[in-house]
Each structure stands twice: as structure tokens, then as C-alpha cells.
Amino acid sequence: MGVSPGLRVHEARVRSCEPCARDTMRLVIESGELAASILPGQFMQIAVPGDGSHILRIPLSFSRANGDGSIELIFAVVGEGTERLACVEAGAMLSVVGPCGQGWELPDADGRCLLVAGGVGLPPIVAACEMLYAAGRGCDVVIGARTAELLVRDEVEALRSIAGVKIATDDGSEGHAGFVTDVMQSLIDEGPYAQAYSCGPTPMMAGVAKIAGEAGIACQVSLERLMGCGFGVCNCCNVELATGGYASCCTDGPVFDAREVAW
Ligand SMILES: Cc1cc2nc3c(=O)[nH]c(=O)nc-3n(C[C@H](O)[C@H](O)[C@H](O)COP(=O)(O)OP(=O)(O)OC[C@H]3O[C@@H](n4cnc5c(N)ncnc54)[C@H](O)[C@@H]3O)c2cc1C
Ligand code: FES
């Protein structure tokens, strides 16, 4: 599909970087041009501060791009890059490549939408929900986490103001004890949906795609792959397709029609 229009390097100022759940940070950056051009479901490649000799840019989705030029991101601290990023202070400048990839599409069919997020798959699902709300579409959102301490509370509350929200935790510490897919299945059994949207761990999205497929509901998924460049030149982010062959996660995705993916 090629790189997205407007893709370039931006110098973004850090407005804040603070914990928002266990091992999870909310980063707010300021870049008027990127905020005005990035679309829900697209992502950016952030250079981590410090020695860049052995560490690649980090691909991150965003939850909101605001009219004041700020962009809100949520990330889990999982390795050296995200550990270093978690230490940035207000006023620091970050080199950010974006907008990258293809984002969410509005549904073709009329009716309510069902959104399913697992772990730090939440940010692009927040962006999808706000996009659908702005388009006048009703939504139900299922948010899954391993345990309640990993839920990003203020995002859950923000979603409650524009959508129906259900929680599932693996350990039963909040909401349904079990998988998001259990909750998704019971919602589908209760009422019709026009489209499903999902982002989270690959096995979870495979389950979401299967349930949506069996129910005859179109489903978009936002996939994660290890990424080098983020704009189609290093060939390290292949997604195997159901029809054979491969697509690039960074330029053809990260959002794909779930039926296109070889799960
Ligand atoms: C399009 C896209 C959007 C993303 N959006 C978000 C987001 O909004 N919030 C968020 O918390 N994370 C997001 N990620 C994942 C994030 O990029 C990785 O967690 C991050 O790059 C890890 O860097 P690190 O140096 O801290 O960890 P590393 O030391 O590189 O790795 C630590 C662990 O994380 C795994 N990992 C590393 N990179 C990725 C990756 N690209 N995808 C999946 N697993 C990875 C490694 O296999 C390893 O198990 C996204 C990834 C992609 C491809
Ligand atoms: S990350 Fe380089 S081609 Fe996709």
C-alpha cells in the first residue's frame, strides 16, 4: 500500500510522562503537524532518548490526537527501550516518525460496533471508539487485562462516557473472571453488531476473529510485529495472509481485515 501521506520526522515536545497503571505509562507529546495528520489506528516510531546505537525506534499507537497539538500515548514498560522512554521529562524533545501505516475504517453496515481490547492494545481501541462516537455510531467495548492493577482507570472511565464498557480479568480481580472473548461471545449472543474492532495479544485477536467470523460480523484487527523502519523498507514485519503470501504490517497495516490474516 505504500507509506502514508505526510509521513516524516517530527520533533515533538514531551508535555508529560506519568504512570497510569502498574508498569504502564501515559506519554503526552506535542506536535501540531503530527496531531493534525495522524488518523485513528495509525502509529508512530519514537526514537528513545540516550545511546541509539543498539536500539530501534519504538512503534506506538496513540489514543487521542487533540486540537491543541497534543497526542496521548499509553505504553507498557517491557524492555530497555520502553524503560528509557518512561524516564523522559516534561520539556524533553523526541524524534517521532509518523503518521505510519493504515488506520481503522468506519463500518460499511449500519448498527452498533463491538470493540475488544487486551492489555496495551487499549490505545488504538480508544481511538477507534472516539472515531465511531464522532460518526454517531454506538459502541460496546470489552477491555481485558491479566489483573485489575493493569487497567488504565481514567481511560476506562472516559470510555464509559461514550460507550458500554465491560471488563474481564484473567485472575477475576475485576469484572468477568476469564477471557475477553467469553464476554464478546455473550454480547454477540444478545444483540446484532455491524462490525468488530480488536487490538491485543495475537492469540486473543485470533479468538476475536474466529467469533466474529462465525457470527458473520466484519472484523478489523490491529496487529503487532517487531518493526525496524516502520515505513516499508526493512522487510521485517511480515504478516502471513490467508490467501498465501505476505503483507507488511507497517505499510499495509497495522489494521487488517481479520479475514485476510493467516491466524
Ligand atoms: C504498530 C504497533 C503499535 C504498538 N503500540 C503500542 C502501544 O500503544 N502501547 C504499547 O505498550 N506497546 C505498543 N506496541 C509494542 C511496543 O512497540 C513494544 O512493546 C516496544 O517496542 C518494546 O520495546 P522495548 O525496547 O522496551 O522492549 P524489547 O527489549 O525490544 O522487548 C521486550 C519484549 O517485548 C516484545 N516486543 C518488542 N517489540 C515488540 C513489538 N513491536 N510488538 C510486540 N512485541 C514486541 C519483545 O519480543 C520482548 O518480549 C506496538 C507495536 C506495534 C508494532
Ligand atoms: S518495519 Fe520495516 S518494512 Fe515494516
Tab-separated table of C-alpha atoms and ligand atoms in Angstrom:
chain	number	residue	atom	x	y	z
A	1	MET	CA	0.000	0.000	0.000
A	2	GLY	CA	2.957	2.359	0.406
A	3	VAL	CA	3.744	4.917	3.064
A	4	SER	CA	1.010	7.134	4.445
A	5	PRO	CA	0.717	10.684	3.135
A	6	GLY	CA	2.621	13.199	5.235
A	7	LEU	CA	4.995	10.645	6.792
A	8	ARG	CA	8.116	12.444	8.025
A	9	VAL	CA	10.282	13.019	11.076
A	10	HIS	CA	8.754	15.356	13.673
A	11	GLU	CA	10.412	16.926	16.695
A	12	ALA	CA	7.835	16.505	19.451
A	13	ARG	CA	7.990	18.151	22.876
A	14	VAL	CA	7.138	15.996	25.901
A	15	ARG	CA	4.269	17.556	27.854
A	16	SER	CA	4.165	14.780	30.478
A	17	CYS	CA	5.104	11.148	31.077
A	18	GLU	CA	3.499	9.590	34.138
A	19	PRO	CA	2.409	6.176	35.416
A	20	CYS	CA	-1.246	5.370	34.677
A	21	ALA	CA	-1.366	1.707	35.806
A	22	ARG	CA	1.118	-0.901	37.007
A	23	ASP	CA	4.183	-0.909	34.692
A	24	THR	CA	2.281	1.363	32.310
A	25	MET	CA	2.951	4.983	31.342
A	26	ARG	CA	0.913	7.731	29.750
A	27	LEU	CA	3.062	9.897	27.489
A	28	VAL	CA	1.680	13.165	26.138
A	29	ILE	CA	3.681	14.771	23.340
A	30	GLU	CA	3.136	17.991	21.443
A	31	SER	CA	3.470	18.176	17.679
A	32	GLY	CA	0.821	20.236	15.899
A	33	GLU	CA	1.539	18.835	12.459
A	34	LEU	CA	1.522	15.174	13.565
A	35	ALA	CA	-1.594	15.647	15.709
A	36	ALA	CA	-3.404	17.174	12.724
A	37	SER	CA	-2.409	14.426	10.294
A	38	ILE	CA	-2.408	11.134	12.249
A	39	LEU	CA	-5.576	9.044	11.944
A	40	PRO	CA	-7.119	6.610	14.463
A	41	GLY	CA	-5.331	3.247	14.221
A	42	GLN	CA	-2.143	4.658	12.697
A	43	PHE	CA	1.068	4.601	14.717
A	44	MET	CA	4.379	6.413	15.133
A	45	GLN	CA	8.016	5.363	15.558
A	46	ILE	CA	9.646	7.064	18.540
A	47	ALA	CA	13.421	7.289	18.994
A	48	VAL	CA	14.259	6.529	22.605
A	49	PRO	CA	16.472	9.058	24.360
A	50	GLY	CA	20.108	8.186	25.033
A	51	ASP	CA	22.536	5.946	23.154
A	52	GLY	CA	20.765	4.943	19.933
A	53	SER	CA	23.479	2.578	18.703
A	54	HIS	CA	21.796	-0.698	19.695
A	55	ILE	CA	18.161	0.186	19.948
A	56	LEU	CA	15.497	0.698	17.310
A	57	ARG	CA	12.719	3.242	17.307
A	58	ILE	CA	9.669	2.038	19.245
A	59	PRO	CA	6.382	1.664	17.354
A	60	LEU	CA	3.493	3.053	19.427
A	61	SER	CA	-0.175	3.624	18.702
A	62	PHE	CA	-1.978	6.589	20.223
A	63	SER	CA	-5.286	7.015	21.990
A	64	ARG	CA	-6.040	10.681	21.210
A	65	ALA	CA	-4.714	13.411	18.923
A	66	ASN	CA	-6.123	16.697	20.189
A	67	GLY	CA	-6.889	20.072	18.638
A	68	ASP	CA	-4.209	21.741	20.806
A	69	GLY	CA	-1.483	19.686	19.082
A	70	SER	CA	-1.100	17.143	21.890
A	71	ILE	CA	-1.046	13.390	21.282
A	72	GLU	CA	-1.749	10.882	24.075
A	73	LEU	CA	0.025	7.524	24.155
A	74	ILE	CA	-0.053	4.660	26.640
A	75	PHE	CA	2.750	2.134	26.786
A	76	ALA	CA	3.803	-0.848	28.851
A	77	VAL	CA	7.344	-0.846	30.202
A	78	VAL	CA	8.654	-4.166	28.895
A	79	GLY	CA	12.316	-3.728	27.916
A	80	GLU	CA	15.205	-1.304	27.575
A	81	GLY	CA	13.548	0.999	25.043
A	82	THR	CA	10.328	1.488	26.974
A	83	GLU	CA	12.272	1.732	30.253
A	84	ARG	CA	14.267	4.626	28.824
A	85	LEU	CA	11.194	6.240	27.309
A	86	ALA	CA	9.434	6.043	30.683
A	87	CYS	CA	12.152	8.330	32.127
A	88	VAL	CA	11.610	11.276	29.760
A	89	GLU	CA	10.736	14.516	31.492
A	90	ALA	CA	8.419	17.364	30.528
A	91	GLY	CA	10.143	19.677	28.068
A	92	ALA	CA	12.361	16.975	26.511
A	93	MET	CA	12.306	16.683	22.720
A	94	LEU	CA	11.611	13.353	20.990
A	95	SER	CA	12.239	12.422	17.363
A	96	VAL	CA	8.998	10.862	16.075
A	97	VAL	CA	8.370	9.359	12.621
A	98	GLY	CA	4.737	9.377	11.542
A	99	PRO	CA	1.978	9.034	10.690
A	100	CYS	CA	2.754	5.361	9.917
A	101	GLY	CA	0.520	2.681	8.417
A	102	GLN	CA	-3.169	2.324	7.683
A	103	GLY	CA	-5.724	3.054	10.391
A	104	TRP	CA	-9.263	1.929	11.236
A	105	GLU	CA	-12.102	2.220	8.738
A	106	LEU	CA	-15.691	3.098	9.529
A	107	PRO	CA	-18.087	0.154	9.146
A	108	ASP	CA	-19.964	-0.341	5.870
A	109	ALA	CA	-23.065	-1.674	7.626
A	110	ASP	CA	-25.399	0.295	9.921
A	111	GLY	CA	-25.641	-0.671	13.589
A	112	ARG	CA	-23.672	-0.939	16.793
A	113	CYS	CA	-19.950	-1.762	16.911
A	114	LEU	CA	-18.134	-4.121	19.259
A	115	LEU	CA	-14.583	-3.231	20.319
A	116	VAL	CA	-12.278	-5.666	22.104
A	117	ALA	CA	-9.005	-4.577	23.743
A	118	GLY	CA	-6.443	-6.710	25.548
A	119	GLY	CA	-3.630	-5.248	27.671
A	120	VAL	CA	-1.865	-2.333	25.966
A	121	GLY	CA	-3.973	-2.945	22.869
A	122	LEU	CA	-6.173	-0.340	24.567
A	123	PRO	CA	-4.826	2.907	22.958
A	124	PRO	CA	-5.904	2.203	19.359
A	125	ILE	CA	-9.243	0.903	20.662
A	126	VAL	CA	-9.799	4.225	22.491
A	127	ALA	CA	-9.004	5.986	19.193
A	128	ALA	CA	-11.437	3.700	17.328
A	129	CYS	CA	-14.194	4.279	19.886
A	130	GLU	CA	-13.786	8.071	19.674
A	131	MET	CA	-13.808	7.880	15.857
A	132	LEU	CA	-17.018	5.820	15.906
A	133	TYR	CA	-18.641	8.067	18.528
A	134	ALA	CA	-17.847	11.141	16.403
A	135	ALA	CA	-19.501	9.345	13.459
A	136	GLY	CA	-22.633	8.783	15.552
A	137	ARG	CA	-22.099	5.043	15.986
A	138	GLY	CA	-22.997	3.275	19.231
A	139	CYS	CA	-20.278	1.040	20.694
A	140	ASP	CA	-19.705	-1.624	23.305
A	141	VAL	CA	-16.109	-2.045	24.472
A	142	VAL	CA	-14.695	-5.123	26.193
A	143	ILE	CA	-11.406	-4.455	27.995
A	144	GLY	CA	-9.249	-7.338	29.155
A	145	ALA	CA	-6.252	-7.362	31.480
A	146	ARG	CA	-4.322	-10.001	33.363
A	147	THR	CA	-5.267	-8.318	36.653
A	148	ALA	CA	-7.133	-5.183	37.828
A	149	GLU	CA	-3.900	-3.267	38.611
A	150	LEU	CA	-3.113	-3.244	34.892
A	151	LEU	CA	-6.365	-1.476	33.948
A	152	VAL	CA	-5.872	2.165	32.913
A	153	ARG	CA	-8.622	3.595	35.127
A	154	ASP	CA	-9.132	7.006	33.589
A	155	GLU	CA	-9.351	5.521	30.081
A	156	VAL	CA	-11.961	3.029	31.294
A	157	GLU	CA	-13.979	5.925	32.761
A	158	ALA	CA	-13.542	8.043	29.606
A	159	LEU	CA	-14.835	5.147	27.505
A	160	ARG	CA	-17.817	4.697	29.849
A	161	SER	CA	-18.942	8.225	28.934
A	162	ILE	CA	-19.275	7.341	25.229
A	163	ALA	CA	-19.804	3.550	25.119
A	164	GLY	CA	-20.947	0.498	27.034
A	165	VAL	CA	-17.904	-0.945	28.817
A	166	LYS	CA	-17.281	-4.445	30.177
A	167	ILE	CA	-14.144	-5.640	31.941
A	168	ALA	CA	-12.557	-9.082	32.014
A	169	THR	CA	-9.521	-10.045	34.084
A	170	ASP	CA	-7.658	-13.341	33.890
A	171	ASP	CA	-7.463	-13.596	37.694
A	172	GLY	CA	-11.030	-12.410	38.362
A	173	SER	CA	-9.853	-9.335	40.332
A	174	GLU	CA	-12.373	-7.187	38.415
A	175	GLY	CA	-15.287	-7.846	36.075
A	176	HIS	CA	-15.654	-11.203	34.353
A	177	ALA	CA	-13.147	-13.795	35.540
A	178	GLY	CA	-11.728	-15.104	32.289
A	179	PHE	CA	-11.085	-14.042	28.736
A	180	VAL	CA	-12.443	-11.033	26.837
A	181	THR	CA	-13.615	-13.470	24.194
A	182	ASP	CA	-16.114	-15.003	26.695
A	183	VAL	CA	-17.642	-11.541	27.189
A	184	MET	CA	-17.543	-10.829	23.457
A	185	GLN	CA	-19.418	-14.068	22.745
A	186	SER	CA	-22.150	-13.269	25.289
A	187	LEU	CA	-22.610	-9.741	23.848
A	188	ILE	CA	-22.914	-11.155	20.344
A	189	ASP	CA	-25.466	-13.711	21.591
A	190	GLU	CA	-27.554	-10.815	22.982
A	191	GLY	CA	-27.627	-8.463	20.036
A	192	PRO	CA	-26.520	-7.737	16.472
A	193	TYR	CA	-23.317	-5.838	15.702
A	194	ALA	CA	-22.265	-4.176	12.449
A	195	GLN	CA	-18.523	-4.505	12.927
A	196	ALA	CA	-15.903	-5.681	15.418
A	197	TYR	CA	-12.568	-3.957	16.128
A	198	SER	CA	-9.762	-5.502	18.141
A	199	CYS	CA	-6.224	-4.929	19.376
A	200	GLY	CA	-4.294	-7.009	21.887
A	201	PRO	CA	-2.171	-10.150	22.106
A	202	THR	CA	-2.232	-12.243	18.915
A	203	PRO	CA	-3.980	-15.313	20.451
A	204	MET	CA	-6.721	-13.005	21.771
A	205	MET	CA	-7.210	-11.377	18.356
A	206	ALA	CA	-7.273	-14.812	16.713
A	207	GLY	CA	-10.119	-15.709	19.101
A	208	VAL	CA	-11.926	-12.439	18.370
A	209	ALA	CA	-11.550	-13.026	14.612
A	210	LYS	CA	-12.948	-16.558	14.951
A	211	ILE	CA	-16.006	-15.473	16.966
A	212	ALA	CA	-16.709	-12.541	14.610
A	213	GLY	CA	-16.285	-14.806	11.571
A	214	GLU	CA	-18.687	-17.440	12.950
A	215	ALA	CA	-21.238	-14.697	13.703
A	216	GLY	CA	-20.847	-13.188	10.220
A	217	ILE	CA	-19.577	-9.867	11.631
A	218	ALA	CA	-16.880	-7.959	9.748
A	219	CYS	CA	-13.799	-7.539	11.939
A	220	GLN	CA	-10.776	-5.234	11.812
A	221	VAL	CA	-7.694	-6.091	13.863
A	222	SER	CA	-4.601	-4.009	14.671
A	223	LEU	CA	-1.581	-6.330	14.566
A	224	GLU	CA	1.811	-6.004	16.252
A	225	ARG	CA	5.073	-7.138	14.722
A	226	LEU	CA	8.678	-6.399	15.570
A	227	MET	CA	9.479	-3.378	13.437
A	228	GLY	CA	12.666	-1.834	12.140
A	229	CYS	CA	11.855	1.111	9.922
A	230	GLY	CA	8.049	1.475	10.206
A	231	PHE	CA	7.665	2.571	6.585
A	232	GLY	CA	8.199	-0.436	4.345
A	233	VAL	CA	11.921	-0.710	3.632
A	234	CYS	CA	13.422	-3.300	6.019
A	235	ASN	CA	11.042	-6.226	5.365
A	236	CYS	CA	10.989	-7.398	8.974
A	237	CYS	CA	7.299	-7.017	9.792
A	238	ASN	CA	5.648	-9.631	7.576
A	239	VAL	CA	2.059	-10.716	8.143
A	240	GLU	CA	1.144	-14.077	6.614
A	241	LEU	CA	-2.050	-13.840	4.589
A	242	ALA	CA	-4.867	-16.383	4.496
A	243	THR	CA	-4.737	-16.427	0.695
A	244	GLY	CA	-0.963	-17.059	0.679
A	245	GLY	CA	1.912	-14.599	0.571
A	246	TYR	CA	2.695	-11.808	2.972
A	247	ALA	CA	1.803	-8.204	3.687
A	248	SER	CA	3.871	-5.591	5.527
A	249	CYS	CA	2.438	-4.806	8.950
A	250	CYS	CA	3.886	-1.282	8.858
A	251	THR	CA	2.530	-0.127	5.492
A	252	ASP	CA	-0.383	-2.488	4.659
A	253	GLY	CA	-1.417	-2.490	8.356
A	254	PRO	CA	-1.250	-2.430	11.299
A	255	VAL	CA	-5.032	-2.574	10.755
A	256	PHE	CA	-6.159	-5.546	8.665
A	257	ASP	CA	-9.456	-7.165	7.812
A	258	ALA	CA	-9.328	-10.202	10.147
A	259	ARG	CA	-10.335	-12.499	7.271
A	260	GLU	CA	-7.132	-11.584	5.380
A	261	VAL	CA	-4.833	-12.851	8.141
A	262	ALA	CA	-3.489	-16.435	8.411
A	263	TRP	CA	-4.010	-16.898	12.153
B	1	LIG	C1	2.070	-0.865	15.320
B	1	LIG	C2	2.442	-1.090	16.774
B	1	LIG	C3	1.826	-0.343	17.754
B	1	LIG	C4	2.145	-0.530	19.098
B	1	LIG	N1	1.501	0.212	20.013
B	1	LIG	C5	1.789	0.026	21.323
B	1	LIG	C6	1.115	0.812	22.313
B	1	LIG	O1	0.273	1.682	22.010
B	1	LIG	N2	1.451	0.577	23.608
B	1	LIG	C7	2.385	-0.372	23.971
B	1	LIG	O2	2.626	-0.556	25.165
B	1	LIG	N3	3.030	-1.114	23.056
B	1	LIG	C8	2.767	-0.924	21.736
B	1	LIG	N4	3.450	-1.664	20.804
B	1	LIG	C9	4.502	-2.596	21.261
B	1	LIG	C10	5.800	-1.803	21.537
B	1	LIG	O3	6.291	-1.279	20.321
B	1	LIG	C11	6.861	-2.702	22.176
B	1	LIG	O4	6.408	-3.120	23.455
B	1	LIG	C12	8.185	-1.959	22.330
B	1	LIG	O5	8.755	-1.720	21.065
B	1	LIG	C13	9.141	-2.765	23.191
B	1	LIG	O6	10.402	-2.116	23.187
B	1	LIG	P1	11.472	-2.385	24.344
B	1	LIG	O7	12.803	-1.950	23.799
B	1	LIG	O8	11.027	-1.795	25.622
B	1	LIG	O9	11.407	-3.932	24.549
B	1	LIG	P2	12.356	-5.056	23.939
B	1	LIG	O10	13.506	-5.261	24.867
B	1	LIG	O11	12.637	-4.802	22.496
B	1	LIG	O12	11.365	-6.287	24.038
B	1	LIG	C14	10.715	-6.657	25.258
B	1	LIG	C15	9.619	-7.640	24.930
B	1	LIG	O13	8.612	-7.009	24.106
B	1	LIG	C16	8.485	-7.697	22.865
B	1	LIG	N5	8.354	-6.718	21.772
B	1	LIG	C17	9.285	-5.841	21.369
B	1	LIG	N6	8.828	-5.106	20.342
B	1	LIG	C18	7.591	-5.546	20.069
B	1	LIG	C19	6.609	-5.209	19.086
B	1	LIG	N7	6.837	-4.305	18.131
B	1	LIG	N8	5.454	-5.871	19.128
B	1	LIG	C20	5.224	-6.808	20.038
B	1	LIG	N9	6.098	-7.183	20.993
B	1	LIG	C21	7.268	-6.561	20.993
B	1	LIG	C22	9.768	-8.487	22.710
B	1	LIG	O14	9.587	-9.644	21.913
B	1	LIG	C23	10.086	-8.862	24.139
B	1	LIG	O15	9.339	-9.955	24.573
B	1	LIG	C24	3.132	-1.501	19.456
B	1	LIG	C25	3.764	-2.252	18.457
B	1	LIG	C26	3.424	-2.059	17.142
B	1	LIG	C27	4.095	-2.868	16.072
B	2	FES	S1	9.077	-2.297	9.783
B	2	FES	FE1	10.424	-2.091	8.096
B	2	FES	S2	9.238	-2.947	6.467
B	2	FES	FE2	7.859	-2.881	8.137
